[in-house]
Amino acid sequence: MSRTWLLRSALALLPGLAGAGDAVPQWGRNLPLYPALYVQTSASFDARDQVFDAAGEEQDTAQPSLSGQTRFPEQRLDTTLAWTFPLFEAAAVPFFASRLHTARIHLGYAQTRTKGALADFARDSSDDSRTQADNLETRSSGVTDLTLEFGSWLAGSSDWRMRKDTPYALLLLNGVTLPTGIYGRDTPANPGSNTVAAYSQLGFYARPWAGAHLDAGLGYRVYLKNQDPAFGLLAPANQGNDFYWDVSLAQRLLPSLYIAAFADGRKGDKNAYENPRFAPNAPPPPSTTPPSDNYPRPGVYYDGGTELIRAGASLYGFIGQHWRLGLHYALPLSGESGEFDLPYNNRQPAGCTVGSTGCTVSDGGTVQNVDGQGPARVFASPQFTLSLQFNFGQGDSYTCVGCKQP
């Protein structure tokens, strides 16, 4: 078998489509690799100081409904362990025995913070009467959610022992994200999500001309209910399912240097918010005797869904036979965040039990365009990522079924 092909395929793997976590899409991710273990670590940096609002307008803050600037800076360290292997060859199990498969584990650590106007709101003790059910915090750091994937190449891997090149391939990949990450109910930004997500995606690989690598993918992801939404229930209780896609094209410049361009996007259904406990810009109660107070009207509220389209570029360098270094830049081009209107009730006297004798409830006004937190935020800030991948060997330790043994 060609050692050149082994080297290229061994260094081509990267962890899935961009939609699996808004990671930067990278070339060769759908290429069937020679059976081995591949490990990649990446560090990413995002200021998260800009968002797209619900109308698609770019805002110079991450919390448009609150005066002043808010930002949620995030630094992440992600590691993917990926295995490529044959399965049930000796037993000749239909479908599985005639192709290669992949299993992948995604681990990570993130530092998330809240700075600016929203952090000031969280630290302000003068509004504790409105947020008394919440001990608001401004930072959360720790491990991220655990993602497990299993996939099979529907095309392009049946002759993996003998082929010298792979002109095209098709990968079916299924994954589940488990809520193992650090999550605080009183923090607007968290490393973990507190919900289960499952997805399926098709990935296509091709070599359109010499030295070029084309990858494209399309996936669909569903989310289970978040039983404890963050930051006063301003994060969605039911995150909208989403479609996501990505495409990238890499071209060899030198034997050990590649440049790539990519684009990706996702479109999320409406998010649902259940019984929000407060809004940062709540309407003040009227001046009455005895004093009255306002509280959010209980109910389920929906935004218009979320959307994001990004584009970017990558530069890859091979270091020997087992290492590959990548530098990536992703820039959001358009998007929409989740915002909803939250009506308030006024009760008099303040703090009285609704429904009790002498407790009067009236319209307390409506807060327009309340910013959804967590997955409802679509950031417009650029992302920088540095990746490093290592290949644990290229030797063939798998018995060649049907081959003559010496």
Coordinates of C-alpha atoms in Angstrom, one line a residue:
M1 CA 0.0 0.0 0.0
S2 CA 1.2 3.5 -0.8
R3 CA 2.9 5.1 2.3
T4 CA 2.0 8.5 0.8
W5 CA -1.7 7.6 1.0
L6 CA -1.2 6.3 4.5
L7 CA 0.4 9.6 5.7
R8 CA -2.3 11.8 4.1
S9 CA -5.2 9.8 5.4
A10 CA -3.7 9.4 8.8
L11 CA -3.4 13.1 9.2
A12 CA -6.7 14.0 7.7
L13 CA -9.2 13.3 10.5
L14 CA -10.9 16.0 12.5
P15 CA -13.9 15.7 14.8
G16 CA -17.1 15.7 12.8
L17 CA -19.1 18.5 11.3
A18 CA -19.2 22.0 12.6
G19 CA -22.7 21.6 13.8
A20 CA -21.7 19.1 16.5
G21 CA -20.7 22.1 18.6
D22 CA -20.0 25.0 16.4
A23 CA -16.4 23.9 16.0
V24 CA -14.5 25.1 13.0
P25 CA -15.0 22.7 10.1
Q26 CA -11.8 21.2 8.8
W27 CA -10.7 19.3 5.8
G28 CA -10.6 15.5 5.5
R29 CA -13.2 14.9 8.3
N30 CA -15.3 12.6 6.1
L31 CA -12.3 10.7 4.5
P32 CA -12.1 6.9 5.5
L33 CA -8.8 6.7 7.4
Y34 CA -6.5 3.8 7.8
P35 CA -7.5 1.9 11.0
A36 CA -5.8 3.6 14.0
L37 CA -6.4 5.9 16.9
Y38 CA -6.3 9.6 16.1
V39 CA -6.2 12.3 18.8
Q40 CA -6.7 16.1 18.3
T41 CA -6.6 18.9 20.8
S42 CA -7.7 22.4 20.0
A43 CA -7.8 25.7 21.9
S44 CA -10.3 28.3 20.8
F45 CA -10.9 32.0 21.8
D46 CA -14.1 34.0 21.4
A47 CA -14.7 37.5 22.8
R48 CA -18.5 37.0 22.5
D49 CA -19.0 40.8 22.7
Q50 CA -21.4 41.1 19.7
V51 CA -24.6 39.3 18.8
F52 CA -27.1 39.3 16.0
D53 CA -30.5 40.4 17.4
A54 CA -33.8 38.8 16.4
A55 CA -34.0 41.1 13.4
G56 CA -30.6 40.0 12.1
E57 CA -28.9 43.2 13.0
E58 CA -25.4 43.1 14.4
Q59 CA -25.2 44.6 17.9
D60 CA -22.0 45.8 19.7
T61 CA -23.1 44.0 22.8
A62 CA -24.2 40.5 23.8
Q63 CA -27.3 41.8 25.6
P64 CA -29.1 44.3 23.3
S65 CA -32.1 44.8 25.6
L66 CA -29.9 46.1 28.4
S67 CA -28.2 49.5 28.2
G68 CA -24.4 49.4 28.2
Q69 CA -22.2 46.7 26.8
T70 CA -22.3 43.0 27.9
R71 CA -19.9 40.3 26.8
F72 CA -19.5 36.6 27.5
P73 CA -15.8 35.8 26.8
E74 CA -15.1 32.1 26.4
Q75 CA -11.9 30.1 26.2
R76 CA -12.1 26.4 25.4
L77 CA -9.8 23.4 25.3
D78 CA -11.3 20.5 23.4
T79 CA -9.9 17.0 22.8
T80 CA -11.2 14.3 20.4
L81 CA -10.3 10.6 20.4
A82 CA -11.3 8.9 17.2
W83 CA -10.9 5.3 16.2
T84 CA -11.3 4.0 12.6
F85 CA -11.7 0.2 12.3
P86 CA -13.3 -2.7 10.4
L87 CA -16.1 -4.6 12.1
F88 CA -17.3 -8.2 11.9
E89 CA -15.2 -9.0 8.9
A90 CA -14.6 -12.7 9.9
A91 CA -18.3 -13.2 10.6
A92 CA -19.4 -11.6 7.3
V93 CA -22.1 -9.6 8.9
P94 CA -24.2 -7.8 6.2
F95 CA -23.4 -4.1 5.8
F96 CA -20.9 -3.9 8.7
A97 CA -18.3 -6.4 7.4
S98 CA -17.8 -4.7 4.0
R99 CA -16.8 -1.2 5.2
L100 CA -14.9 0.8 7.7
H101 CA -16.4 2.4 10.8
T102 CA -15.5 5.2 13.2
A103 CA -16.1 5.8 17.0
R104 CA -15.3 9.2 18.5
I105 CA -15.3 10.8 21.9
H106 CA -15.3 14.5 22.4
L107 CA -14.1 16.0 25.7
G108 CA -13.5 19.6 26.7
Y109 CA -12.9 22.3 29.3
A110 CA -14.2 25.8 29.1
Q111 CA -13.9 29.0 31.0
T112 CA -17.0 31.2 30.6
R113 CA -17.6 34.6 32.1
T114 CA -20.1 37.5 32.1
K115 CA -18.8 41.0 32.0
G116 CA -20.3 44.4 31.6
A117 CA -23.9 45.6 32.1
L118 CA -25.4 42.1 32.8
A119 CA -22.7 41.3 35.3
D120 CA -23.5 44.6 37.1
F121 CA -27.2 43.6 37.1
A122 CA -26.3 40.2 38.6
R123 CA -24.1 41.8 41.4
D124 CA -26.7 44.6 42.2
S125 CA -28.3 43.7 45.5
S126 CA -30.9 46.5 45.2
D127 CA -33.1 44.4 42.9
D128 CA -33.0 41.3 45.1
S129 CA -36.8 41.6 45.6
R130 CA -37.2 40.7 41.9
T131 CA -34.5 38.0 41.7
Q132 CA -34.8 36.6 45.2
A133 CA -35.2 33.1 43.9
D134 CA -31.8 33.3 42.2
N135 CA -28.3 33.8 43.6
L136 CA -27.0 35.3 40.4
E137 CA -23.4 34.6 39.4
T138 CA -21.1 35.9 36.6
R139 CA -18.6 33.0 35.9
S140 CA -18.6 29.3 35.5
S141 CA -15.7 27.1 34.4
G142 CA -15.1 23.4 34.1
V143 CA -15.6 20.3 31.9
T144 CA -17.9 20.5 29.0
D145 CA -20.6 18.0 27.9
L146 CA -19.5 14.6 26.7
T147 CA -20.3 13.7 23.1
L148 CA -20.2 10.2 21.7
E149 CA -20.3 9.3 18.0
F150 CA -20.5 6.2 15.9
G151 CA -20.4 6.2 12.1
S152 CA -20.0 4.0 9.0
W153 CA -18.8 4.9 5.6
L154 CA -21.5 4.1 3.1
A155 CA -19.1 4.5 0.2
G156 CA -15.4 4.8 -0.3
S157 CA -14.0 2.4 2.3
S158 CA -14.6 -1.2 1.0
D159 CA -11.1 -1.6 -0.4
W160 CA -9.2 0.2 2.4
R161 CA -6.3 -2.3 2.4
M162 CA -5.5 -2.1 -1.3
R163 CA -6.4 1.3 -2.5
K164 CA -3.8 4.0 -3.0
D165 CA -6.2 6.9 -3.1
T166 CA -9.9 7.8 -2.2
P167 CA -11.6 9.9 -4.9
Y168 CA -14.8 10.2 -2.9
A169 CA -16.5 8.9 0.3
L170 CA -19.8 9.1 2.1
L171 CA -20.1 8.9 5.9
L172 CA -23.2 8.4 8.0
L173 CA -22.5 9.6 11.6
N174 CA -24.8 9.5 14.6
G175 CA -24.0 11.2 17.9
V176 CA -25.4 12.0 21.3
T177 CA -24.3 14.8 23.7
L178 CA -24.7 14.0 27.4
P179 CA -25.1 16.8 30.1
T180 CA -22.0 15.9 32.0
G181 CA -20.6 19.5 31.9
I182 CA -20.4 22.1 34.7
Y183 CA -23.8 23.9 34.8
G184 CA -25.0 26.7 37.1
R185 CA -28.7 27.6 37.1
D186 CA -27.8 31.2 38.2
T187 CA -25.2 31.9 35.4
P188 CA -26.1 33.1 31.9
A189 CA -23.0 31.3 30.3
N190 CA -22.0 27.8 31.3
P191 CA -19.6 25.1 30.0
G192 CA -22.4 22.5 30.1
S193 CA -25.9 22.6 28.6
N194 CA -28.0 20.6 31.2
T195 CA -29.8 18.7 28.4
V196 CA -29.4 15.8 26.1
A197 CA -28.9 16.3 22.3
A198 CA -28.9 13.7 19.6
Y199 CA -28.0 14.1 15.9
S200 CA -27.5 12.4 12.6
Q201 CA -25.4 13.7 9.7
L202 CA -24.2 12.8 6.3
G203 CA -20.7 13.8 5.3
F204 CA -19.3 13.8 1.8
Y205 CA -15.6 13.8 0.7
A206 CA -14.1 14.2 -2.7
R207 CA -10.9 15.1 -4.5
P208 CA -12.0 17.4 -7.4
W209 CA -8.4 17.8 -8.7
A210 CA -4.8 17.1 -7.7
G211 CA -4.0 18.5 -4.2
A212 CA -7.6 19.5 -3.4
H213 CA -9.9 18.1 -0.7
L214 CA -13.6 18.9 -0.7
D215 CA -15.8 18.1 2.4
A216 CA -19.5 18.9 2.8
G217 CA -22.1 17.8 5.4
L218 CA -25.7 18.1 6.4
G219 CA -27.2 17.2 9.7
Y220 CA -30.2 17.4 12.0
R221 CA -30.1 17.7 15.8
V222 CA -32.8 17.3 18.4
Y223 CA -32.8 18.4 22.1
L224 CA -34.5 17.1 25.2
K225 CA -36.1 19.5 27.7
N226 CA -33.8 21.4 30.0
Q227 CA -35.4 20.8 33.4
D228 CA -33.6 23.8 35.1
P229 CA -33.0 26.6 32.6
A230 CA -30.4 29.1 33.6
F231 CA -30.5 32.7 34.8
G232 CA -34.0 33.1 36.1
L233 CA -35.4 30.7 33.4
L234 CA -34.4 33.2 30.7
A235 CA -32.6 30.3 28.9
P236 CA -34.9 28.1 26.9
A237 CA -36.6 25.2 28.6
N238 CA -37.1 23.6 25.2
Q239 CA -34.4 24.5 22.7
G240 CA -35.5 24.3 19.1
N241 CA -34.3 21.4 16.9
D242 CA -31.9 22.5 14.2
F243 CA -30.5 21.7 10.8
Y244 CA -26.9 22.4 10.2
W245 CA -24.5 22.2 7.2
D246 CA -20.9 22.9 6.3
V247 CA -18.6 22.9 3.3
S248 CA -14.8 23.3 3.0
L249 CA -12.2 23.2 0.3
A250 CA -8.5 22.7 1.0
Q251 CA -5.6 23.1 -1.5
R252 CA -2.0 21.9 -1.1
L253 CA 0.5 24.8 -1.4
L254 CA 3.6 22.8 -0.5
P255 CA 4.1 19.1 0.3
S256 CA 3.6 19.9 4.0
L257 CA 1.4 23.0 3.8
Y258 CA -2.3 23.4 3.0
I259 CA -4.7 26.3 2.9
A260 CA -8.5 25.9 3.2
A261 CA -11.7 28.0 3.0
F262 CA -14.9 27.0 4.7
A263 CA -18.5 28.0 5.4
D264 CA -21.1 26.6 7.8
G265 CA -24.5 27.4 9.1
R266 CA -27.4 26.3 11.2
K267 CA -31.1 27.1 11.5
G268 CA -32.9 26.4 14.7
D269 CA -36.7 26.1 15.4
K270 CA -38.4 28.3 18.0
N271 CA -37.2 28.2 21.6
A272 CA -39.7 27.9 24.4
Y273 CA -39.3 29.7 27.8
E274 CA -41.4 28.5 30.8
N275 CA -42.3 31.0 33.5
P276 CA -39.4 33.4 33.5
R277 CA -38.7 34.8 36.9
F278 CA -37.4 38.2 36.0
A279 CA -36.1 40.5 33.2
P280 CA -33.0 42.7 33.6
N281 CA -35.0 45.7 32.4
A282 CA -38.3 45.0 34.2
P283 CA -41.0 47.7 34.2
P284 CA -41.1 49.7 37.5
P285 CA -44.3 49.3 39.5
P286 CA -46.6 52.4 39.7
S287 CA -46.6 54.7 42.7
T288 CA -49.5 53.6 44.7
T289 CA -50.7 53.4 48.3
P290 CA -50.3 50.8 49.6
P291 CA -47.1 50.0 47.6
S292 CA -47.4 47.5 44.7
D293 CA -44.9 45.4 42.8
N294 CA -44.5 43.8 39.4
Y295 CA -43.8 40.2 38.5
P296 CA -43.6 38.3 35.2
R297 CA -46.8 36.8 34.1
P298 CA -46.6 32.9 34.3
G299 CA -46.7 31.2 30.9
V300 CA -44.8 29.7 28.0
Y301 CA -43.2 32.1 25.6
Y302 CA -41.6 31.5 22.2
D303 CA -39.0 33.4 20.2
G304 CA -38.5 33.3 16.5
G305 CA -35.8 30.7 16.5
T306 CA -32.1 31.1 15.8
E307 CA -29.9 31.2 12.8
L308 CA -26.1 31.5 12.0
I309 CA -24.0 31.6 8.9
R310 CA -20.2 31.7 9.1
A311 CA -17.2 31.7 6.8
G312 CA -13.5 31.4 7.5
A313 CA -10.1 30.2 6.5
S314 CA -7.5 27.7 7.9
L315 CA -3.8 27.0 7.4
Y316 CA -2.4 23.5 8.0
G317 CA 1.2 22.4 8.5
F318 CA 2.4 18.8 8.7
I319 CA 5.2 18.1 11.3
G320 CA 6.8 14.8 10.5
Q321 CA 4.6 11.7 9.9
H322 CA 2.4 11.9 13.0
W323 CA 1.7 15.6 13.7
R324 CA -0.5 18.2 12.1
L325 CA -0.8 21.8 13.2
G326 CA -3.8 24.0 12.2
L327 CA -4.6 27.7 12.6
H328 CA -8.3 28.7 12.0
Y329 CA -10.3 31.9 11.8
A330 CA -14.1 31.9 11.7
L331 CA -16.2 35.1 11.1
P332 CA -20.0 35.1 11.5
L333 CA -21.7 36.7 8.4
S334 CA -25.4 36.7 9.5
G335 CA -27.6 35.4 12.2
E336 CA -30.6 35.8 14.5
S337 CA -30.9 35.4 18.2
G338 CA -33.9 34.4 20.3
E339 CA -35.9 37.3 21.8
F340 CA -39.4 37.3 23.2
D341 CA -41.9 39.7 24.8
L342 CA -42.5 39.2 28.5
P343 CA -45.7 40.7 30.0
Y344 CA -45.8 41.6 33.7
N345 CA -48.5 41.7 36.3
N346 CA -48.9 44.3 39.0
R347 CA -50.1 43.2 42.4
Q348 CA -51.2 45.4 45.3
P349 CA -50.2 45.3 48.1
A350 CA -46.6 44.3 47.2
G351 CA -45.8 40.7 48.0
C352 CA -49.4 39.6 48.5
T353 CA -50.5 36.1 47.6
V354 CA -52.3 36.1 44.2
G355 CA -55.9 34.9 44.7
S356 CA -56.1 35.8 48.3
T357 CA -58.6 38.4 49.7
G358 CA -57.4 41.9 49.2
C359 CA -54.7 41.1 46.6
T360 CA -55.4 43.0 43.4
V361 CA -53.8 42.0 40.2
S362 CA -53.6 44.2 37.1
D363 CA -51.6 44.7 33.9
G364 CA -48.0 45.6 34.8
G365 CA -46.7 46.4 31.3
T366 CA -44.7 44.3 28.8
V367 CA -40.9 44.1 28.4
Q368 CA -40.2 44.1 24.6
N369 CA -37.5 41.8 23.1
V370 CA -36.2 40.1 26.2
D371 CA -32.9 38.5 25.4
G372 CA -32.9 34.7 25.7
Q373 CA -29.8 33.3 27.4
G374 CA -27.6 30.3 26.7
P375 CA -28.3 28.6 23.4
A376 CA -30.6 31.5 22.4
R377 CA -27.6 33.8 21.9
V378 CA -26.1 33.9 18.4
F379 CA -22.7 35.7 18.6
A380 CA -21.3 37.9 15.9
S381 CA -17.8 37.9 17.2
P382 CA -14.9 36.2 15.3
Q383 CA -13.4 32.9 16.7
F384 CA -9.8 31.9 16.7
T385 CA -8.7 28.3 17.0
L386 CA -5.4 26.5 17.2
S387 CA -5.4 22.7 16.7
L388 CA -2.9 20.0 17.0
Q389 CA -3.4 16.4 15.9
F390 CA -1.4 13.2 16.6
N391 CA -1.7 9.8 14.9
F392 CA -1.0 6.7 17.0
G393 CA 0.6 4.5 14.3
Q394 CA -0.3 3.2 10.9
G395 CA 0.5 -0.5 11.2
D396 CA -2.0 -3.1 10.0
S397 CA -3.0 -5.1 13.1
Y398 CA -6.2 -6.4 11.5
T399 CA -6.3 -9.9 10.0
C400 CA -7.0 -9.8 6.3
V401 CA -10.1 -12.0 5.9
G402 CA -9.8 -14.2 2.8
C403 CA -6.1 -13.5 2.3
K404 CA -3.5 -16.2 2.2
Q405 CA -1.5 -16.4 5.3
P406 CA 2.3 -17.0 5.1

